[in-house]
Coordinates of C-alpha atoms in Angstrom, one line a residue:
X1 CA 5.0 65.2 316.5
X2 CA 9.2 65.1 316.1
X3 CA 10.9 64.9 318.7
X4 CA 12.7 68.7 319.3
X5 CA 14.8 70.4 321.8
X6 CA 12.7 71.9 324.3
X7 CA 12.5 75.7 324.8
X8 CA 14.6 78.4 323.7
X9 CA 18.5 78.0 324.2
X10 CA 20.9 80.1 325.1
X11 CA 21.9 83.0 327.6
X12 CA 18.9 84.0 329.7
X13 CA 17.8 87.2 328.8
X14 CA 19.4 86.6 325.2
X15 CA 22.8 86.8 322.8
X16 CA 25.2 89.8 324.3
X17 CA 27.1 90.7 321.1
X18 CA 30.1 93.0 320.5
X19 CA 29.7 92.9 316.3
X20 CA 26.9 92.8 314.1
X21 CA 28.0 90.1 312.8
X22 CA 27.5 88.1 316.0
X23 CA 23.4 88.7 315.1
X24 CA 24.2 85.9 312.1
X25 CA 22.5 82.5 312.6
X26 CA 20.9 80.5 315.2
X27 CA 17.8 81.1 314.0
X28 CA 14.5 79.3 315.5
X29 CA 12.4 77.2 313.9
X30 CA 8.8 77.1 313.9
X31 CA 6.3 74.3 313.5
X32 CA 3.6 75.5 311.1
X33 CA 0.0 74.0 310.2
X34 CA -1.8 76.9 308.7
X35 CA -3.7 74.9 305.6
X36 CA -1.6 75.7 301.9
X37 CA -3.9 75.8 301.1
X38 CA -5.1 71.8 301.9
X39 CA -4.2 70.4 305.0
X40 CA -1.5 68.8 306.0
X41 CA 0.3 67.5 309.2
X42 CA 2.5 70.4 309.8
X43 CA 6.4 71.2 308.4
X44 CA 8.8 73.4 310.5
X45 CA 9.8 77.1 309.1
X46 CA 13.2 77.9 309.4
X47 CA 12.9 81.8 310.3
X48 CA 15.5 83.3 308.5
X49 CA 13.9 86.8 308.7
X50 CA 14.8 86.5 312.2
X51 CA 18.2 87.6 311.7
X52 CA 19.2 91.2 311.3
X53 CA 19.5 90.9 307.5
X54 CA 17.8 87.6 306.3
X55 CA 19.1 84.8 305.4
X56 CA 21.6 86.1 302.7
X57 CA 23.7 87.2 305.4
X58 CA 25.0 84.0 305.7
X59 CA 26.4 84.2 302.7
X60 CA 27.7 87.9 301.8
X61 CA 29.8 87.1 305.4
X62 CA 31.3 83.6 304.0
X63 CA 31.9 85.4 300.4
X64 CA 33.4 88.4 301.8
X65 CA 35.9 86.9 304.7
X66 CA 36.9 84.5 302.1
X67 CA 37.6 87.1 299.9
X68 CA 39.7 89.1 302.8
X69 CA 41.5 85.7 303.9
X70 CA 43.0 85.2 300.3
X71 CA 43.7 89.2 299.8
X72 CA 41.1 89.9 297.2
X73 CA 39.5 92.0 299.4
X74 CA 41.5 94.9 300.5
X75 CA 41.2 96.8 303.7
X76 CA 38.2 99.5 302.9
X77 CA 37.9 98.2 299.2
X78 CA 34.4 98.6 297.3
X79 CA 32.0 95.3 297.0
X80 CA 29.8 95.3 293.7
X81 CA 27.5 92.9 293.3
X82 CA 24.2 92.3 291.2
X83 CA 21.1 91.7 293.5
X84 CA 17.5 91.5 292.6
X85 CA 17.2 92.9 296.6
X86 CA 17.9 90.3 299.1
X87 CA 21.7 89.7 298.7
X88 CA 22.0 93.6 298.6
X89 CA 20.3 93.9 302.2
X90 CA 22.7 91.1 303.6
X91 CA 26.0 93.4 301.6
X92 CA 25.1 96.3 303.5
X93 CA 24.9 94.9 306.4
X94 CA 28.3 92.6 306.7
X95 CA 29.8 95.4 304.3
X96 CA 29.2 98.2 307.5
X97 CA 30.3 95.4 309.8
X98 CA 33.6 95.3 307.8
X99 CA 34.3 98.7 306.3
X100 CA 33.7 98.1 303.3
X101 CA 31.7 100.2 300.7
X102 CA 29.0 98.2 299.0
X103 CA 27.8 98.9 295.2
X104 CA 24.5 97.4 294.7
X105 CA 23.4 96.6 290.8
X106 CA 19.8 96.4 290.6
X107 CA 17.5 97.1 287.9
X108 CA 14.3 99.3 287.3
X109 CA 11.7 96.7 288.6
X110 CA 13.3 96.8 292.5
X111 CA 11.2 98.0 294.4
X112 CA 11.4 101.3 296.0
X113 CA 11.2 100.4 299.6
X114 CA 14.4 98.3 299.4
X115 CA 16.2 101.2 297.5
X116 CA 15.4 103.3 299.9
X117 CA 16.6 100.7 302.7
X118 CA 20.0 100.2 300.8
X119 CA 20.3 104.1 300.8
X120 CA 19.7 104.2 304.1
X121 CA 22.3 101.7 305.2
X122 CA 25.1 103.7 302.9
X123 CA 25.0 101.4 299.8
X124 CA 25.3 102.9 296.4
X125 CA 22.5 101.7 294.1
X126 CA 23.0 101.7 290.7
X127 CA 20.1 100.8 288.2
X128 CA 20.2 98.9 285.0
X129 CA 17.7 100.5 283.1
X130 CA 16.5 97.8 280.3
X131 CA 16.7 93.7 280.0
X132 CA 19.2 92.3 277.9
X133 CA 17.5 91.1 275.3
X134 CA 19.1 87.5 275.9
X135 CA 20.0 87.0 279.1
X136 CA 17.0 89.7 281.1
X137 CA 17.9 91.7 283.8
X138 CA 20.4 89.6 284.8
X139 CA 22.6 89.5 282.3
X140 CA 22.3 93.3 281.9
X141 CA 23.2 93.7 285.3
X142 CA 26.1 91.5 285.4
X143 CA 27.2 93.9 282.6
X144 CA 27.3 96.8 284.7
X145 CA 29.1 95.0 287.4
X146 CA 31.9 94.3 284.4
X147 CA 32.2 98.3 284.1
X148 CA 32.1 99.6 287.7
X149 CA 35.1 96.3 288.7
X150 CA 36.7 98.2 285.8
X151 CA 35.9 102.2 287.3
X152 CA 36.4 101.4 290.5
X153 CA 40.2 100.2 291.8
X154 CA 40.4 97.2 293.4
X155 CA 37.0 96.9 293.6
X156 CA 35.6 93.0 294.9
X157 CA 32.5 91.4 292.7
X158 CA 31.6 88.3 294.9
X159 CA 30.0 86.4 291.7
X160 CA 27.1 85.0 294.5
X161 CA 26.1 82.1 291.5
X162 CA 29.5 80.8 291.3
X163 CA 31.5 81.8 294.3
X164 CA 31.6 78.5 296.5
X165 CA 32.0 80.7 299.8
X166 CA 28.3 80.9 299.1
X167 CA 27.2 77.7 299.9
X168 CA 29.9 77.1 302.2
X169 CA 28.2 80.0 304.2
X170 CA 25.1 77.9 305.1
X171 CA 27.0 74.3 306.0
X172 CA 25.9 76.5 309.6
X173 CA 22.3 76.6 308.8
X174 CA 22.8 72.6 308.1
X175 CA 24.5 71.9 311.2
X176 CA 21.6 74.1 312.8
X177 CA 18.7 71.7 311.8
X178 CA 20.7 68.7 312.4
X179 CA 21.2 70.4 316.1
X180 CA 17.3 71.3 316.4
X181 CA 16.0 67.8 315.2
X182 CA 16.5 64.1 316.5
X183 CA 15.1 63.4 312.5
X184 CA 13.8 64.3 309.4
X185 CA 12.4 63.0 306.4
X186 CA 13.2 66.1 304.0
X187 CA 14.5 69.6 303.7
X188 CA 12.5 72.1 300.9
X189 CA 14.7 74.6 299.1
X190 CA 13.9 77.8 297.1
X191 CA 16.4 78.0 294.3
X192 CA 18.2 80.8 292.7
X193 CA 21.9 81.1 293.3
X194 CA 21.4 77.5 294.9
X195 CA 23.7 78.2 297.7
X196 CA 21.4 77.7 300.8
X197 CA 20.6 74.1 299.3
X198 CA 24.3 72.8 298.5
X199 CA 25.1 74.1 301.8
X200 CA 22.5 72.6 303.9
X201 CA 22.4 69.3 301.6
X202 CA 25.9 69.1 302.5
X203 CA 25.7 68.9 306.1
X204 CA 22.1 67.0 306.5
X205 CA 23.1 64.5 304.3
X206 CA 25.9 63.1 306.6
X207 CA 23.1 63.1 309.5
X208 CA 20.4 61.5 307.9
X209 CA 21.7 59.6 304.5
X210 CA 18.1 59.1 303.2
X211 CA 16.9 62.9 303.8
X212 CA 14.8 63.7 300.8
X213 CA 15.8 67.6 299.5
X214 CA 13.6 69.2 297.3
X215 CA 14.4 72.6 295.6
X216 CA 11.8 75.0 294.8
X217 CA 11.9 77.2 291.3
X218 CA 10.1 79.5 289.5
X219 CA 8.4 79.3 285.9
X220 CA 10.6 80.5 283.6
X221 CA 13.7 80.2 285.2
X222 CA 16.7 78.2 283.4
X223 CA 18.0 77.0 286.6
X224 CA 16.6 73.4 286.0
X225 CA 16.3 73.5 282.3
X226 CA 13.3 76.2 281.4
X227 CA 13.3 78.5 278.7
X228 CA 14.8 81.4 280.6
X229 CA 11.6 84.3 280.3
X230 CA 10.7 87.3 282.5
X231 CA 9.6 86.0 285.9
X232 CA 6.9 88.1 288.1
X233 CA 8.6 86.5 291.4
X234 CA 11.6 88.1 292.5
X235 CA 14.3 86.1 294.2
X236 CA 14.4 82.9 293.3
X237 CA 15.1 81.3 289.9
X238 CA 17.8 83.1 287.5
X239 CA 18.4 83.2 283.8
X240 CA 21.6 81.4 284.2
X241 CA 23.0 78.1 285.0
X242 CA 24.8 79.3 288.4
X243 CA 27.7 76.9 289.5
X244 CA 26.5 76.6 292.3
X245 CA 23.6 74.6 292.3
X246 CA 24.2 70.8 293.7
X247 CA 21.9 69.6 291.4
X248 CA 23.1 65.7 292.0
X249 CA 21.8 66.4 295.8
X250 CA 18.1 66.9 294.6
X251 CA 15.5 64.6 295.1
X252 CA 13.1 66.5 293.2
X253 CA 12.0 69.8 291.9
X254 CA 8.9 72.1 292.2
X255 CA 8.2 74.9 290.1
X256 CA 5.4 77.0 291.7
X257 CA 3.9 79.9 289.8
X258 CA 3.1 83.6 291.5
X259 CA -0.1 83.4 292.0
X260 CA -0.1 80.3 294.4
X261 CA 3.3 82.1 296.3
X262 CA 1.8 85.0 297.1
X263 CA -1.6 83.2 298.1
X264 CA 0.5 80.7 300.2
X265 CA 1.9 83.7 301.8
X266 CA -1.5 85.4 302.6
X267 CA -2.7 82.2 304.3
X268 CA 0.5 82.0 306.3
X269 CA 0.4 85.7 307.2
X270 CA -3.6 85.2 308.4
X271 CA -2.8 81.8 309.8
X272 CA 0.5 81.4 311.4
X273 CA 1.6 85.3 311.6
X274 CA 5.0 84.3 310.3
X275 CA 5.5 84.9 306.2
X276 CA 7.8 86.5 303.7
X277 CA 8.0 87.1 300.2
X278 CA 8.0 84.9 297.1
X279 CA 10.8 82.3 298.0
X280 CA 8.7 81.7 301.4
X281 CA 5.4 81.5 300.0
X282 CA 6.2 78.7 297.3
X283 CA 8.3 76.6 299.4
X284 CA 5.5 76.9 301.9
X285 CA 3.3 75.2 299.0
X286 CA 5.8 72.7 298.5
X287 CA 6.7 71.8 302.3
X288 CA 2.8 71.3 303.1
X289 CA 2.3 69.0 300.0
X290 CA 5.8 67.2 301.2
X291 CA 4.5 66.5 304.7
X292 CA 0.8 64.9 303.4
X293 CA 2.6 63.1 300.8
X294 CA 5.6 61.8 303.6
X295 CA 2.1 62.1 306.1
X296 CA 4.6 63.3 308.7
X297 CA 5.9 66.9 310.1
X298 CA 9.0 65.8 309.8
X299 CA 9.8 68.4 307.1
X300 CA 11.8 71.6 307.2
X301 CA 11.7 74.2 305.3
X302 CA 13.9 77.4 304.9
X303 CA 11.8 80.6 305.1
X304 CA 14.3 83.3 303.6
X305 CA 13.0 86.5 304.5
X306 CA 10.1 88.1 306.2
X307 CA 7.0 89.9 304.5
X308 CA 8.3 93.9 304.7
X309 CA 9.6 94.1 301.0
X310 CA 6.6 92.7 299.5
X311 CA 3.9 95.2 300.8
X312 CA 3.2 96.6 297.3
X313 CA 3.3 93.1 295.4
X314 CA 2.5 90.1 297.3
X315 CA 0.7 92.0 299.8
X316 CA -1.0 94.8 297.7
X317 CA -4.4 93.9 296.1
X318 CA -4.2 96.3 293.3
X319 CA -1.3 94.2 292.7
X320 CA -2.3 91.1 292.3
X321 CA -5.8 91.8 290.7
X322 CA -3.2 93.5 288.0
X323 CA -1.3 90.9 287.4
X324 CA -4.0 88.3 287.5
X325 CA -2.6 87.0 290.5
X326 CA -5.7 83.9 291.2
X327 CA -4.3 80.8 292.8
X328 CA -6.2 77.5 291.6
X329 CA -3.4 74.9 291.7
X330 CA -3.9 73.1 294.8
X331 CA -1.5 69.5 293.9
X332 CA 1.2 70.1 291.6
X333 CA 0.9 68.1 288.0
X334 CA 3.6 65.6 288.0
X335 CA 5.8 65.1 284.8
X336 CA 8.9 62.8 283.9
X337 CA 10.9 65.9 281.8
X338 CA 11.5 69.3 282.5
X339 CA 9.9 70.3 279.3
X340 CA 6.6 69.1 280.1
X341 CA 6.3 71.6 283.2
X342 CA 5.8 74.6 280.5
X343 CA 2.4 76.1 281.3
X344 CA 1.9 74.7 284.6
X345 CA 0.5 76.9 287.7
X346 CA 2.6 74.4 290.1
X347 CA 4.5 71.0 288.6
X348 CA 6.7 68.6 290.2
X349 CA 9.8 66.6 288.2
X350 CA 11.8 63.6 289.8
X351 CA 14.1 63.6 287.5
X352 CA 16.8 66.6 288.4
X353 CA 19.7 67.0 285.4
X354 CA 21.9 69.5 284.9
X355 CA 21.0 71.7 282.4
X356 CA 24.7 73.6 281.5
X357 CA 25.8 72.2 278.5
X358 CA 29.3 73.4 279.7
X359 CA 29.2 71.4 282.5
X360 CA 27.2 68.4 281.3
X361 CA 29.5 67.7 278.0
X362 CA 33.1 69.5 278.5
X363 CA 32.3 71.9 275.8
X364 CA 33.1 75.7 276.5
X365 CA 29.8 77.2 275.0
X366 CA 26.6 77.0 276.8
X367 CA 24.1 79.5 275.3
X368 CA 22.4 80.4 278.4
X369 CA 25.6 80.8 281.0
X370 CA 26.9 83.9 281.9
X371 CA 30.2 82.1 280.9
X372 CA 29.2 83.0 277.0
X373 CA 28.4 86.9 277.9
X374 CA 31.1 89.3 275.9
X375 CA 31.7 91.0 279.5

């Protein structure tokens, strides 16, 4: 077993804070065997659903005091961002921390327990109520950020896929696992804004120069060169090329289909008592195959949220016996080009290029950024 600090640290008793914003980080991390659903020697969850606000705390606090520091961010200004849920939860909280008024653009397929959460913590939640027919839900919600910014003076959008506070707001999270552990052999990623993964990559890498990191996506998303389609799984993947994605830090990249997340998620809720939503389930999936392949435990992987948001999808059987929701992959298929992943329940790709054409050739149009919407 790795080598790991032994027992909790800290004041006895726990953390005395004066701000909420104290409660962000130093989060624990658990070693977890539970079969996913083969099994394997074990990978440590980092429990980011033990903060007050999940893990996206980290960044709405890096986003919005760099915002404040270089006065774009006005004393008791509004914050309007686009979330699919989890950003919006980690808003409202550093957004009441800091006075600030947070505008939340979601669309119709949120669920209504988190609206009713962002209510409750004094967020305004504005709905987009159909897909761009391009772009999906994202693009039509970045659209309605574009017209509040413009009804609402000296209002703040944060731009979470392109802001680089964002991944500078989990270089902590890094230094946290280099703290925890004496070694490791790889760190597994979910992948949507991509700013937990630059962040952390960023910081391990200095520690341990041959740490493998592996990012974790979902079918349909154009982060890493799909098609961009409507995705089932809510919270990681995109319909854009966000900025921030270190793409050169990958190793490799999964792409692991719904019905396997929410099934991994089951088996960790029955077998380990610690779960979350999609992001945790399939980098669960891809941690466990990581530590038989690697046939160590010497594998971390960042759990992003807890399970109470997903009660009626993941863990709602109407649910997944409507959406067909059967897990059979148990290995991933392994292919040399992105383009050969299309179909797959859960597929695996060494090879990790960019997919912008912006970035990747100089040129100003690339049809799938949000760089090319008429905002």
């Amino acid at each position: 077993m790795i080598p790991l600090q032994q027992g909790p640290t800290g004041i006895a008793g726990g953390r005395r804070c004066e701000s909420l914003l104290d409660l962000i980080g130093d989060t624990p991390v658990l070693r977890v065997s539970t079969p996913l659903p083969r099994r394997h020697p074990g990978f440590w969850a980092k429990l980011e659903a033990v903060g007050p606000a999940t893990m996206k705390a980290r960044a709405a606090l890096s986003m919005l005091r760099g915002a404040r520091e270089r006065g774009e961010l006005r004393d008791g200004a509004a914050v309007v961002e686009s979330s699919s849920g989890t950003l919006a939860v980690g808003l409202a909280f550093v957004g009441s921390a800091l006075g600030h008024p947070v505008v939340v653009v979601a669309d119709r397929e949120l669920d209504e327990m988190t609206r009713r959460l962002l209510r409750a913590y004094g967020a305004r939640v504005e709905l987009v109520s159909e897909p761009h027919p391009v772009g999906g839900w994202q693009r039509a919600r970045l659209e309605r950020v574009h017209q509040l910014l413009a009804d609402l003076p000296g209002a703040y959008w944060p731009d979470q896929y392109n802001n680089p506070d964002n991944p500078a707001g989990y270089r902590e999270m890094g230094r946290e696992l280099a703290e925890q552990f004496d070694a490791l052999d790889a760190v597994v990623c979910s992948v949507g804004t991509g700013g937990h993964s630059a962040g952390i990559a960023s910081v391990v890498r200095e520690r341990w120069p041959e740490v493998r990191i592996i990012g974790v996506d979902s079918p349909r998303s154009s982060v890493f060169g799909h098609q961009p389609g409507r995705r089932l799984m809510r919270g990681l993947g995109s319909s854009l090329h966000p900025d921030n994605v270190a793409y050169e830090q990958f190793d490799e990249v999964h792409w692991v289909g719904p019905a396997e997340a929410a099934d991994a998620c089951r088996r960790l809720a029955a077998g380990s008592f610690v779960s979350g939503g999609w992001s945790t389930g399939a980098t669960a999936m891809v941690a466990a195959w990581c530590a038989r392949e690697l046939g160590t435990d010497r594998v971390a992987a960042v759990f992003p949220d807890g399970p109470e948001r997903y009660w009626e999808s993941v863990y709602d059987d109407e649910f997944c016996r409507r959406h067909g929701l059967t897990a059979r992959a148990v290995e991933p298929d392994t292919v040399d080009d992105v383009r050969a992943t299309a179909g797959k329940r859960w597929a695996r790709c060494p090879t990790v290029p960019d997919p912008c054409r912006r970035r990747r050739t100089g040129q100003q149009h690339c049809p799938v950024c949000e760089e090319d919407a008429a905002l």
